[in-house]
Coordinates of C-alpha atoms in Angstrom, one line a residue:
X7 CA -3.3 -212.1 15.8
X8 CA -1.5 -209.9 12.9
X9 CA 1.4 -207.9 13.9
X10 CA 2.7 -205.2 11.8
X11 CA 6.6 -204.5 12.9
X12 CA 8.4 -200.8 11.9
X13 CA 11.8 -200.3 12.4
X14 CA 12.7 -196.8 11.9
X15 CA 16.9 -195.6 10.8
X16 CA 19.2 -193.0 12.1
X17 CA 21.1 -191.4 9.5
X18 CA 19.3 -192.9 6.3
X19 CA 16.1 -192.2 5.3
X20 CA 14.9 -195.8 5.4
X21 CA 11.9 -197.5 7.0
X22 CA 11.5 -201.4 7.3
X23 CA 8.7 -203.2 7.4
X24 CA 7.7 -207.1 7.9
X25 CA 4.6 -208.5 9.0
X26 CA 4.2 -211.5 11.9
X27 CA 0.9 -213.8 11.8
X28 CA 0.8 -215.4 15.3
X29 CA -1.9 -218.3 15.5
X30 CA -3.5 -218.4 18.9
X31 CA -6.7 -220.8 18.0
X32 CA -6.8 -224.2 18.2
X33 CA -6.9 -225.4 14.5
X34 CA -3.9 -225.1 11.3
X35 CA -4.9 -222.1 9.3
X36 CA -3.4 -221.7 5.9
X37 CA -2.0 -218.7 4.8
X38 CA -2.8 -218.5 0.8
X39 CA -1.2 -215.1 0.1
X40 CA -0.4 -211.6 2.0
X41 CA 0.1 -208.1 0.6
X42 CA 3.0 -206.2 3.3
X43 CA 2.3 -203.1 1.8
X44 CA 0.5 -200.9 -0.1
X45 CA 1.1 -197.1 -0.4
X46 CA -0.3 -194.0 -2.7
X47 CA 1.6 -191.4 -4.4
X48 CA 1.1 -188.3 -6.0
X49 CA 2.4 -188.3 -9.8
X50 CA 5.8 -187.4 -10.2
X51 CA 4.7 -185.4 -13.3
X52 CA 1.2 -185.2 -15.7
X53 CA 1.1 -186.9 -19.0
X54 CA -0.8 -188.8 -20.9
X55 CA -0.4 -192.1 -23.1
X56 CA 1.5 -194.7 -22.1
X57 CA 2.7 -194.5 -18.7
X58 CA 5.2 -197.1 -18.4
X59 CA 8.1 -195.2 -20.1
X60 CA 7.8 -192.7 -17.4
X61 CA 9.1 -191.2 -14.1
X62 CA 7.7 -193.8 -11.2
X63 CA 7.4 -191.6 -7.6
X64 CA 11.0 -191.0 -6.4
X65 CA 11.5 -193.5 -4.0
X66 CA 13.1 -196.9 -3.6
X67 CA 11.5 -199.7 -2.6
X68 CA 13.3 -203.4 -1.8
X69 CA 12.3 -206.1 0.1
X70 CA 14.4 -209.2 1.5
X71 CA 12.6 -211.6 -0.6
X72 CA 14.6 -211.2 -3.6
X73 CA 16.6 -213.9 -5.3
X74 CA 18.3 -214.1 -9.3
X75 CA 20.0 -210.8 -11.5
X76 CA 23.1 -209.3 -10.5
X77 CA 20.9 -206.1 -9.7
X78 CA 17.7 -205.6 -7.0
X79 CA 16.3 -204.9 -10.6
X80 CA 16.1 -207.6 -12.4
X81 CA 15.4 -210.3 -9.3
X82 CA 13.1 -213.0 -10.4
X83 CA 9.5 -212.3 -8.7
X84 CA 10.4 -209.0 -7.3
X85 CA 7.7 -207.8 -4.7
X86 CA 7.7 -204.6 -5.7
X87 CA 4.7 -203.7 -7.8
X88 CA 3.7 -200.1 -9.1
X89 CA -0.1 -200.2 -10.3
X90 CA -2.8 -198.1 -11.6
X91 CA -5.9 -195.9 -8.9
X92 CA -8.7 -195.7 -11.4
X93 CA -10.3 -193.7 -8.3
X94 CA -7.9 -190.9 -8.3
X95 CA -9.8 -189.1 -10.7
X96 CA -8.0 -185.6 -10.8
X97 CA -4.9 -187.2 -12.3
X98 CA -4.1 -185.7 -15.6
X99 CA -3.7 -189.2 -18.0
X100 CA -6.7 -189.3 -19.6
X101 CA -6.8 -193.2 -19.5
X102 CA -6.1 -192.6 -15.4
X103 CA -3.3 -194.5 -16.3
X104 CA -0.9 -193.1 -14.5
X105 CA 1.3 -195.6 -11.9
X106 CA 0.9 -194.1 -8.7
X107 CA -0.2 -197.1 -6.8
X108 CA 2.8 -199.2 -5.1
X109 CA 1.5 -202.9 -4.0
X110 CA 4.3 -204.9 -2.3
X111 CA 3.8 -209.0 -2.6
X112 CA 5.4 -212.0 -3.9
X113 CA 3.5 -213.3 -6.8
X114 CA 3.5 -216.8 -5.7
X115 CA 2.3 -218.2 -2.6
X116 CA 3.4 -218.1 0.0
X117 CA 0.6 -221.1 0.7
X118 CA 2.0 -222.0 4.3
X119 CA 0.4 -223.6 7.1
X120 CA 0.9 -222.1 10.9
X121 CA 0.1 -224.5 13.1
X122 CA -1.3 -223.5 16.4
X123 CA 0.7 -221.6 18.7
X124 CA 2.7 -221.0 15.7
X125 CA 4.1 -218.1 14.1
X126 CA 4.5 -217.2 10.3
X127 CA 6.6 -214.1 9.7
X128 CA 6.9 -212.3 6.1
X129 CA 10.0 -211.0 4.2
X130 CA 11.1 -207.4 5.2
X131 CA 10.5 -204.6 3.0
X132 CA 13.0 -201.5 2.9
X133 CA 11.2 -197.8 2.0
X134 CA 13.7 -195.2 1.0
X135 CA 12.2 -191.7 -0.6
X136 CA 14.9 -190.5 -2.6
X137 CA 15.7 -186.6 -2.7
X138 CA 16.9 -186.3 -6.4
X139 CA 16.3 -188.2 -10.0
X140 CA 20.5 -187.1 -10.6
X141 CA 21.8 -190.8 -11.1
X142 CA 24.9 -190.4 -8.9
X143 CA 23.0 -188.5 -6.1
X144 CA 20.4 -191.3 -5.9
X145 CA 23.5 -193.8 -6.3
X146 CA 24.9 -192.4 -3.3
X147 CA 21.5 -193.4 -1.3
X148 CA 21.6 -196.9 -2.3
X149 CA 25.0 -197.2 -1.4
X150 CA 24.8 -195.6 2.0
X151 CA 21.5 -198.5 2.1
X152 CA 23.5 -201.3 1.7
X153 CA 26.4 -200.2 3.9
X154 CA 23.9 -199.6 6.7
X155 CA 21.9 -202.8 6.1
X156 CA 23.9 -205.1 4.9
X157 CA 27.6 -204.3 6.3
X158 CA 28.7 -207.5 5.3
X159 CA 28.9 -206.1 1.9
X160 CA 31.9 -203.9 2.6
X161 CA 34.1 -206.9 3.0
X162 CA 36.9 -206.9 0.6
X163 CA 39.3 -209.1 0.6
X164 CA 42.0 -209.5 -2.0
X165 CA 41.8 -212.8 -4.1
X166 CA 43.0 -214.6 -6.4
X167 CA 40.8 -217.5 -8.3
X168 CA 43.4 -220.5 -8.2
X169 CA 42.7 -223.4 -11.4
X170 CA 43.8 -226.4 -9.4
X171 CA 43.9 -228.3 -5.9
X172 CA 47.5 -229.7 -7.0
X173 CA 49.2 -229.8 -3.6
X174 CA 52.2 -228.1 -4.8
X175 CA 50.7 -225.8 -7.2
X176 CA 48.0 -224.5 -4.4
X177 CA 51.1 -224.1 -2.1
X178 CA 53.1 -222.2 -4.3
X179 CA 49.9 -219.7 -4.9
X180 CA 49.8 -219.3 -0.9
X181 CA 53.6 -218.8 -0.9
X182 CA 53.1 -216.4 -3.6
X183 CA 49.9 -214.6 -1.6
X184 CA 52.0 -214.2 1.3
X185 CA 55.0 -212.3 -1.1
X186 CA 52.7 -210.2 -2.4
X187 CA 50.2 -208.9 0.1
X188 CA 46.9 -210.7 -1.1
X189 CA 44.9 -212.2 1.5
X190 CA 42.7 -215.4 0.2
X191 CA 42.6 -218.0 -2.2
X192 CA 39.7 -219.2 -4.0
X193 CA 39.7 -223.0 -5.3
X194 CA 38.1 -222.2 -8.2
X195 CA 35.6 -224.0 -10.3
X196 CA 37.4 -227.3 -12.1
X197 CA 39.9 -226.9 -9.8
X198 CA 39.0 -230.3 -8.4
X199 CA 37.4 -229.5 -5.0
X200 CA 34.3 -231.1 -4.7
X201 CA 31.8 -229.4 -1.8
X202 CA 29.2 -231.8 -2.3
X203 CA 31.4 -234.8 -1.7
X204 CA 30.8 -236.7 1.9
X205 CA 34.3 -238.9 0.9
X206 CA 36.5 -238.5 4.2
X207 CA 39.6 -238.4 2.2
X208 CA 38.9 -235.5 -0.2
X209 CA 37.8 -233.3 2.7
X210 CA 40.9 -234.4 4.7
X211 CA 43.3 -233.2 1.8
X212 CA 40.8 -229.9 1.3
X213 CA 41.5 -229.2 5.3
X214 CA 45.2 -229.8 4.5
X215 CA 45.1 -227.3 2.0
X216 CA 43.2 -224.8 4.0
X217 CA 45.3 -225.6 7.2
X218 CA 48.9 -224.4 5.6
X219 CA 47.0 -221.3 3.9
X220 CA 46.1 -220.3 7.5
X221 CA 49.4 -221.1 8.8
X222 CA 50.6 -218.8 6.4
X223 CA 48.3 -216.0 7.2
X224 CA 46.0 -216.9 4.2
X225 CA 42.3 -217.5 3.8
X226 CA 40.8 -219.9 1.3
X227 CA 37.8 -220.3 0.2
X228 CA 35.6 -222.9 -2.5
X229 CA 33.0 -223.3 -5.4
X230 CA 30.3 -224.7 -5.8
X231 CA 26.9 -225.0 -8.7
X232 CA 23.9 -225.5 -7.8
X233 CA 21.3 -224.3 -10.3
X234 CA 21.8 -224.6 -14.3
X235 CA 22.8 -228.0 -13.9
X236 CA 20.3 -231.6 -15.0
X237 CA 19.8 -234.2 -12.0
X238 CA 17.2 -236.3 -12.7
X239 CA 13.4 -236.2 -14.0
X240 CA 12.6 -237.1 -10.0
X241 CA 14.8 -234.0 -8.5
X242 CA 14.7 -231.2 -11.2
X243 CA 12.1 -228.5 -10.8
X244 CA 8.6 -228.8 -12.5
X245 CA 7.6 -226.7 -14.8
X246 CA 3.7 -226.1 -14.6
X247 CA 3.4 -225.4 -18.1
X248 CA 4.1 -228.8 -19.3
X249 CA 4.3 -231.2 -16.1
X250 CA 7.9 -231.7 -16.9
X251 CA 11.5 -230.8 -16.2
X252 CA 12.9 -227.6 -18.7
X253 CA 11.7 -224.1 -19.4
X254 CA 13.4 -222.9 -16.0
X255 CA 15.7 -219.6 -15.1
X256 CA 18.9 -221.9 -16.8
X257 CA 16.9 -224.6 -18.5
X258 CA 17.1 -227.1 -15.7
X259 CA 17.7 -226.5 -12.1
X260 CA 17.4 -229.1 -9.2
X261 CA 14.7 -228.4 -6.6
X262 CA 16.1 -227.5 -3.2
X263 CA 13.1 -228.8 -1.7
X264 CA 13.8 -232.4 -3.1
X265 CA 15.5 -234.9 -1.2
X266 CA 18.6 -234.5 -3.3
X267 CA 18.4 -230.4 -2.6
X268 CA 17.9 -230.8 0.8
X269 CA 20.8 -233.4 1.3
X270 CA 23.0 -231.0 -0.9
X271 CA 22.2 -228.3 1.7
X272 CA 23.6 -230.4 4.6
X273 CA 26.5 -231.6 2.8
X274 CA 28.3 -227.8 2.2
X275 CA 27.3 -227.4 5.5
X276 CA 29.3 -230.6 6.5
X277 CA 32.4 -229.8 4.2
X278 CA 32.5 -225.9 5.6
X279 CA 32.6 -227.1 8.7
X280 CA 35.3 -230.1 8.6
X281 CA 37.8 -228.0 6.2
X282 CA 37.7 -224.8 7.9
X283 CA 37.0 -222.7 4.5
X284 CA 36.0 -219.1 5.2
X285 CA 34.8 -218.1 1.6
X286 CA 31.8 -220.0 0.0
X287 CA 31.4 -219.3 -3.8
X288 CA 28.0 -220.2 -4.9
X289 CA 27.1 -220.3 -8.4
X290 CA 23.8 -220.4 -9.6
X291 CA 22.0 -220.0 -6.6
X292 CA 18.3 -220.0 -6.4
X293 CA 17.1 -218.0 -9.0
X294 CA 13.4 -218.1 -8.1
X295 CA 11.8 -221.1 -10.4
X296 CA 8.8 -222.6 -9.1
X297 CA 8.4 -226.6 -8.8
X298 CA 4.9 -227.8 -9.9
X299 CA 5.3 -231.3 -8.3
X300 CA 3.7 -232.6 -6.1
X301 CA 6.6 -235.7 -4.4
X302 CA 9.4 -233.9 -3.6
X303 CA 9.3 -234.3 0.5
X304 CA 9.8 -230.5 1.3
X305 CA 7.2 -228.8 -0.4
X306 CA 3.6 -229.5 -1.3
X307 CA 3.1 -228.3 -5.2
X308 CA 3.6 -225.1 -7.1
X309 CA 2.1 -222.3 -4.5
X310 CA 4.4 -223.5 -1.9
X311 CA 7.3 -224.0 -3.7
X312 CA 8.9 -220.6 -4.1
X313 CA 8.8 -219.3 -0.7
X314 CA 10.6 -223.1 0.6
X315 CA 13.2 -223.1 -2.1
X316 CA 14.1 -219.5 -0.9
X317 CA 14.4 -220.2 2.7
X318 CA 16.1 -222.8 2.3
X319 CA 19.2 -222.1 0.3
X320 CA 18.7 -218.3 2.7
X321 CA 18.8 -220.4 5.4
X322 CA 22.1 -222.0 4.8
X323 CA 23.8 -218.4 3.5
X324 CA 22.6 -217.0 7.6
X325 CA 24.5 -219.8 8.5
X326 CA 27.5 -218.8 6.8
X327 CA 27.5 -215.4 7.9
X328 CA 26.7 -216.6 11.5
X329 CA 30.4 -218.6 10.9
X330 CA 32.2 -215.5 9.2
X331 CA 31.9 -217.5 6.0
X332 CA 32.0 -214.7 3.4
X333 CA 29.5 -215.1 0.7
X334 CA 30.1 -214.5 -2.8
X335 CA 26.9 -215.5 -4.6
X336 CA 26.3 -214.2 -9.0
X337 CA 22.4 -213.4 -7.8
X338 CA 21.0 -210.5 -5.6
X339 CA 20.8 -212.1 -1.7
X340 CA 23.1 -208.9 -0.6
X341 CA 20.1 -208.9 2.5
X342 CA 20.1 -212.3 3.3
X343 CA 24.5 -212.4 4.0
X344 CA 25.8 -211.9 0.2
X345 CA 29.1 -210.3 0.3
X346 CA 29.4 -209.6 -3.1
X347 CA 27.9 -210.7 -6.7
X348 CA 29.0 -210.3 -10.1
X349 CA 29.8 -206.4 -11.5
X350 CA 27.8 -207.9 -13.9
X351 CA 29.2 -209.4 -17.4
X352 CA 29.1 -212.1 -20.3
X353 CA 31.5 -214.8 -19.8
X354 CA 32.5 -215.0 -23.5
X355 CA 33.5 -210.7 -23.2
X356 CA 37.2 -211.9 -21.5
X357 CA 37.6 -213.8 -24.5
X358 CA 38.3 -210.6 -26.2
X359 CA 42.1 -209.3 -27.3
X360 CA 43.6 -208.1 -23.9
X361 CA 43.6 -204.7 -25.5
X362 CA 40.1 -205.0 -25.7
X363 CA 39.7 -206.5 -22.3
X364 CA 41.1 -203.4 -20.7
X365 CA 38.5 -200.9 -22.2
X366 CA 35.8 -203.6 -21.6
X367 CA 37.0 -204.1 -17.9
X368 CA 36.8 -200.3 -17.1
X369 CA 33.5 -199.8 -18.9
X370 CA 32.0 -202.4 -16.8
X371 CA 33.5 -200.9 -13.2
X372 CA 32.6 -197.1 -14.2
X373 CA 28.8 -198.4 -15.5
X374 CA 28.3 -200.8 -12.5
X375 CA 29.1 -199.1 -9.8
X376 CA 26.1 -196.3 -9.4
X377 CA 24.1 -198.0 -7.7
X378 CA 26.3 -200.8 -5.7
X379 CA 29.3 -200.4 -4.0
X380 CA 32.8 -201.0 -5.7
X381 CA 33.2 -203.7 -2.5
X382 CA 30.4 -205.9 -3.2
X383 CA 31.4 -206.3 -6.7
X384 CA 33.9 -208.8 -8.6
X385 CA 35.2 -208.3 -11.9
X386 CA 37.3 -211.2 -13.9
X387 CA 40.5 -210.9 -15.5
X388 CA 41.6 -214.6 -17.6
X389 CA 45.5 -215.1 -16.4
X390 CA 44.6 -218.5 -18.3
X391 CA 42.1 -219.5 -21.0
X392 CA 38.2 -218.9 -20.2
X393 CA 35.2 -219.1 -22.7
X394 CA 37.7 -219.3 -25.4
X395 CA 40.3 -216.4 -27.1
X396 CA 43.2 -218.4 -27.1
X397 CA 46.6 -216.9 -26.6
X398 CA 45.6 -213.6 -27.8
X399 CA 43.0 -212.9 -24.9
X400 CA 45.5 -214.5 -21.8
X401 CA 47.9 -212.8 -19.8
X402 CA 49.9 -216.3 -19.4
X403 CA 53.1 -216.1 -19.7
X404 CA 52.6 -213.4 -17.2
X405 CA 55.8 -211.5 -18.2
X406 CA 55.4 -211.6 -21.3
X407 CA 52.0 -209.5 -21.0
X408 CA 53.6 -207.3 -17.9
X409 CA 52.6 -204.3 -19.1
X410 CA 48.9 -205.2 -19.6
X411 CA 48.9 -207.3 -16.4
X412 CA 49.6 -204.1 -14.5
X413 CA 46.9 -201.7 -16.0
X414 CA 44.6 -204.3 -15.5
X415 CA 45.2 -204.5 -12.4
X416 CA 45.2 -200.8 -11.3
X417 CA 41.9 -200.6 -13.4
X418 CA 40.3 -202.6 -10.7
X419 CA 41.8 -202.3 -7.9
X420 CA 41.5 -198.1 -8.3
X421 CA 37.8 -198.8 -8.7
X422 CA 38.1 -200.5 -5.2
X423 CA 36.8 -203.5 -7.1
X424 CA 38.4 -207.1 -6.6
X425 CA 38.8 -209.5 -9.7
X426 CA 38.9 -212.8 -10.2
X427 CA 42.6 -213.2 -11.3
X428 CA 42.1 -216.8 -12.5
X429 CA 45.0 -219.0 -13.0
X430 CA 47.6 -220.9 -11.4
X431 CA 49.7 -218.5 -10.3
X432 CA 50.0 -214.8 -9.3
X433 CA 53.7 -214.2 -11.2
X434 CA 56.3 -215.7 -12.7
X435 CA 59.1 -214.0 -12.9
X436 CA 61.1 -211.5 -10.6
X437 CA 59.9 -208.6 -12.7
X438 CA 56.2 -209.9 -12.8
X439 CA 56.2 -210.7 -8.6
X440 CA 57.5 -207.2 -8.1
X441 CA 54.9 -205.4 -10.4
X442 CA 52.1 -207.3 -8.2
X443 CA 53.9 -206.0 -4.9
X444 CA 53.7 -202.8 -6.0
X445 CA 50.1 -202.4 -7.1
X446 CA 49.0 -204.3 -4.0
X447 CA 51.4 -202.0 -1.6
X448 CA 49.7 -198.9 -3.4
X449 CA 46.0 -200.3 -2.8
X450 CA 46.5 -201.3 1.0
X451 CA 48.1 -198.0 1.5
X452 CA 45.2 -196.2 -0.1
X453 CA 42.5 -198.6 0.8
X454 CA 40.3 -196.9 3.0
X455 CA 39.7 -193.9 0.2
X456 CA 40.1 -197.0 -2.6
X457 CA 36.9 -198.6 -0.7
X458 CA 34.7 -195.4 -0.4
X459 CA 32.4 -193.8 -2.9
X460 CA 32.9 -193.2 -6.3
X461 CA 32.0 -190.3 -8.5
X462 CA 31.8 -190.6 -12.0
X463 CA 33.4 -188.6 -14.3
X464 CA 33.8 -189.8 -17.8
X465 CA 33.1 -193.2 -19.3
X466 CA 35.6 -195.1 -21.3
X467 CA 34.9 -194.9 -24.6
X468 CA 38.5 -195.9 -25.8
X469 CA 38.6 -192.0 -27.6
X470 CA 39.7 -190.1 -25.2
X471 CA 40.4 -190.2 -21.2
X472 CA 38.3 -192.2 -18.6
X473 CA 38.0 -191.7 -14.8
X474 CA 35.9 -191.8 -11.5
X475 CA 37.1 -189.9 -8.3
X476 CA 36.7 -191.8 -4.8
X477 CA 35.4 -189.3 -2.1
X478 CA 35.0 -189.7 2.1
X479 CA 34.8 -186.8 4.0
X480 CA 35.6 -188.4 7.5
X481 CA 39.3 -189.7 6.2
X482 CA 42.8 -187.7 5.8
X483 CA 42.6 -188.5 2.1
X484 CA 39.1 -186.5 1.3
X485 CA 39.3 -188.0 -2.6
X486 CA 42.0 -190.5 -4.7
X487 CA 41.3 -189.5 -8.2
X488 CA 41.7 -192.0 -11.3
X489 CA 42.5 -191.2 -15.2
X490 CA 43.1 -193.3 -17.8
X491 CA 44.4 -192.5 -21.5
X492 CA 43.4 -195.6 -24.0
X493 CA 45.5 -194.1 -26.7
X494 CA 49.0 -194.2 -27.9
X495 CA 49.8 -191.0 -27.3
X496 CA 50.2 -188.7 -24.3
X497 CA 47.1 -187.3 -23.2
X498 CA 47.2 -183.5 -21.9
X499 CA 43.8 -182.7 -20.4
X500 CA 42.4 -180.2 -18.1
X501 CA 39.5 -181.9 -15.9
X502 CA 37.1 -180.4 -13.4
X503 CA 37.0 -182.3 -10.1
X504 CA 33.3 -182.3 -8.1
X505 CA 34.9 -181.7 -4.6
X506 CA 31.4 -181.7 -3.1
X507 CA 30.8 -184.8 -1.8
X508 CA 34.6 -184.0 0.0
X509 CA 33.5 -182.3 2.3
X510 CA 35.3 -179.6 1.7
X511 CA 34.3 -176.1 1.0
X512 CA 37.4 -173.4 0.2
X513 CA 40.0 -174.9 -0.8
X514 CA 41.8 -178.3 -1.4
X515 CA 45.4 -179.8 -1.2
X516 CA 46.4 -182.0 -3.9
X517 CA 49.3 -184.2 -4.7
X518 CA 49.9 -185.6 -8.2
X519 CA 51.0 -189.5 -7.6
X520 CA 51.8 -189.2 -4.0
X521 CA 54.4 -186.1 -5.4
X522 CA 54.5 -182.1 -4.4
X523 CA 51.3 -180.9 -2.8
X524 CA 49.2 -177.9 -4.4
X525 CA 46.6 -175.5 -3.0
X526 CA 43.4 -174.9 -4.5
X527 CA 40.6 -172.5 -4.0
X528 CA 37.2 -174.4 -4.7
X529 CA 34.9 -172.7 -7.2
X530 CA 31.2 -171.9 -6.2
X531 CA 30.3 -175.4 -7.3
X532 CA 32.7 -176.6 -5.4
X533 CA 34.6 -177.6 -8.5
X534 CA 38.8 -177.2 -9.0
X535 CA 39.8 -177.6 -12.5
X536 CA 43.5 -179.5 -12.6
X537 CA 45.5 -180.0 -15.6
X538 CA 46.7 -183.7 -15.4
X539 CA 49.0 -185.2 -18.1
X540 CA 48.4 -188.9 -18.8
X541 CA 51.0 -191.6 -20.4
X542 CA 50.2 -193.5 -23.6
X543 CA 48.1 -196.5 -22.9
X544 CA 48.5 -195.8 -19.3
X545 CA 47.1 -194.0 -15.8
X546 CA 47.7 -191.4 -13.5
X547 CA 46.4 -190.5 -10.1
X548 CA 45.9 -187.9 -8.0
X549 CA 45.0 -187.6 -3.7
X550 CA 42.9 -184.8 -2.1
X551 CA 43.4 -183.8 1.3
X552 CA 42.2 -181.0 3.3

């Protein structure tokens, strides 16, 4: 018996869709392959050549089967498939060429067995037509998507990535935490903590750790690698091509359907559960390779192995959300409990000069945030050494680098966008702890605005000024504008805000910096144009309220 299950939104335009196979004979069957959907579209315009450098019908299509990339993009062996209908002979491309045709299946397998009174359900698949091809207005759909379907994804707390499990070093960073207003502490990767480790005494001291964070008012959280590390010719994955290990996503990988991936399933599990971390960090997570052998215990060759090394590590991230573990996970499982993923970067990039670094951070917040929201997003920002640089790209000694330390930081955390402020400590000096205070005081008091929508206005180019505008009609503070000068000399500029997406429609009260509040009447566009004066190598900000 084949089920075909809709489930229909309020408020978004969204449709879901999974299939259920429910096996009511007597024998095994074995399911080989399924296609969930398959839909037909009139061309979004009439051409001819090549089609695949044009406009696809305007709607967006992701399933729950997704795993690898920073972006529902670029996941490895993505279901969504746009195809040719040679039948659809009126088209205009001469070739009948045009890609009207959406097909949604994964490309391997499944290959799975349902046993008798069994029953096999698919992946879900998400249907969303989109009103506009405006890349902010369809940005504005997909982030009203996820916040509907994923909610977990508006989590947001405020972190810092600490270097070391030293006992007084990892005390001093809660001590510090609780001084400045953050919230959680990551043990970082080469830190020391081990989550794979079943030894009694190192998850003892880990608890220790976690307990005085807690009775401190502090979360913690951990790291751990999965994928892009060697194991052994017996656990790695397969690759088909040759019949041995290498040629995967990040040249080896172990397979989670091993022995050894199942066990290292069970034994996170096992250290979440013992040490009482609330944040699981893990890196290189299944990025969709395929295993071609054929004696690993949990799968039974290459068709199979996909759709079990999927479930698997999915399996254990349901888990954590079921525990209010928050997720943070550098591939695209935002359906399956992700929290957030990488804003999406090169390691080696915060190896630049820090003036370079602060350009480089803001390009990747304004670029990376149309189509995900600022809240399931990190950014980095070296305090210590990373991928190289030297002195020249660290903000250790903190006060020494004060001034770049705080731009940095209200880069980010205007784009609503937590870092990963890696190092040992959050400040060092008087000055430096009160500079922290400040930003984070300014952020909690704005963060509801902070964590809604952004706009875009004007990309950093390091020539002349950047910014995005934050918008929520439902709050007090309608919009929180951001504007940044990357040049040594005061910046006089008169901008034109998009008040649209406000709420508003006459007029709007504004306050420069929290200062003197200023009417003004919106133009038909529901546009006000505002004359804003920016420091050398600085910021300034602005609130809109009704």
């Amino acid at each position: 018996k084949v089920k075909l299950h809709y489930d229909i939104y309020d408020h978004i335009p969204v449709i879901r869709k999974h299939l259920e196979i429910l096996n009511e004979g007597s024998e095994t069957v074995n399911l080989d392959a399924f296609k969930l959907e398959q839909l037909f579209f009139a061309e979004p315009e009439s051409t001819e050549g090549d089609m695949s450098r044009r406009y696809l019908p305007n709607i967006h299509i992701e399933s729950d089967y997704t795993m690898g990339g920073t972006f529902w993009e670029y996941t490895g062996d993505r279901t969504e498939h746009w195809t040719t209908d040679k039948a659809y002979t009126s088209q205009c491309n001469y070739e009948l060429n045009t890609l009207c045709t959406l097909e949604v299946y994964n490309e391997v397998g499944p290959d799975i067995e349902i046993e008798p009174d069994k029953t096999f359900a698919s992946y879900q698949v998400y249907e969303m037509p989109v009103d506009s091809y405006d890349r902010e207005r369809k940005g504005l759909f997909l982030r009203r998507f996820y916040r509907t379907v994923a909610p977990w994804t508006t989590e947001n707390p405020i972190f810092m990535h600490l270097t070391t499990i030293d006992e007084q070093t990892v005390k001093r960073a809660v001590d510090q935490c609780v001084e400045t207003g953050y919230e959680m502490i990551i043990l970082s990767f080469g830190s020391g903590m081990n989550a794979e480790t079943t030894d009694q005494n190192h998850i003892a001291y880990i608890k220790s750790l976690v307990d005085y964070a807690r009775s401190k008012g502090i979360e913690m959280g951990g790291y751990s690698l999965l994928a892009s590390r060697w194991i052994s010719e017996e656990v790695d994955v397969i690759n088909p091509a040759t019949g041995k290990r290498g040629g995967a996503t990040f040249g080896s990988s172990p397979c989670i359907c091993s022995q050894w991936g199942v066990d290292y399933l069970a034994k996170i599990k096992n250290f979440y559960e013992q040490t009482g971390l609330t944040l699981f960090e893990h890196d290189g997570s299944y990025p969709g390779d395929v295993c071609a052998s054929t004696s690993h215990a949990y799968h039974k060759g290459l068709n199979d192995s996909q759709w079990k090394q999927f479930h698997r590590v999915t399996d254990l991230y349901h888990w954590c959300l079921a525990k209010g573990i928050s997720l943070n996970v550098p591939d695209f499982y935002f359906l399956n409990g992700s929290t957030k993923t990488s804003i999406g970067y090169r390691e080696v990039n915060w190896s630049l000069p820090r003036d370079r670094q602060l350009i480089h951070s803001r390009q990747v917040n304004y670029s990376n945030t149309y189509d995900r929201m600022a809240s399931s997003c990190w950014s980095f920002v070296p305090l210590v050494e990373y991928h190289g640089g030297g002195a020249a790209a660290t903000l250790e000694p903190l006060n020494e680098h004060l001034e770049t330390y705080y731009q940095i930081m209200m880069g980010n955390y205007g784009a609503g966008i937590q870092a990963c402020y890696r190092g040992p400590r959050l400040y060092d000096t008087e000055e430096t702890k009160s500079c922290v205070k400040k930003v984070i005081s300014w952020y909690k008091h704005y963060r509801d605005i902070l964590n809604s929508d952004i706009i875009h206005l004007r990309r950093p180019d390091g020539k002349d000024w950047d910014g995005f505008i934050h918008v929520n009609p439902s709050l007090k503070e309608k919009a929180l504008a951001m504007f940044f000068n990357p040049t040594g000399q005061i910046m006089k500029r008169t901008i034109k805000l998009p008040l649209y997406y406000t709420g508003l429609t006459d007029k709007a009260r504004i306050r420069m910096e929290g200062g003197k509040v200023e009417t003004y009447r919106l133009n038909r566009d529901y546009t006000v144009e505002i004359t804003v004066s920016i420091p050398a190598n600085g910021h300034t900000w602005l609130v809109v309220e009704r």
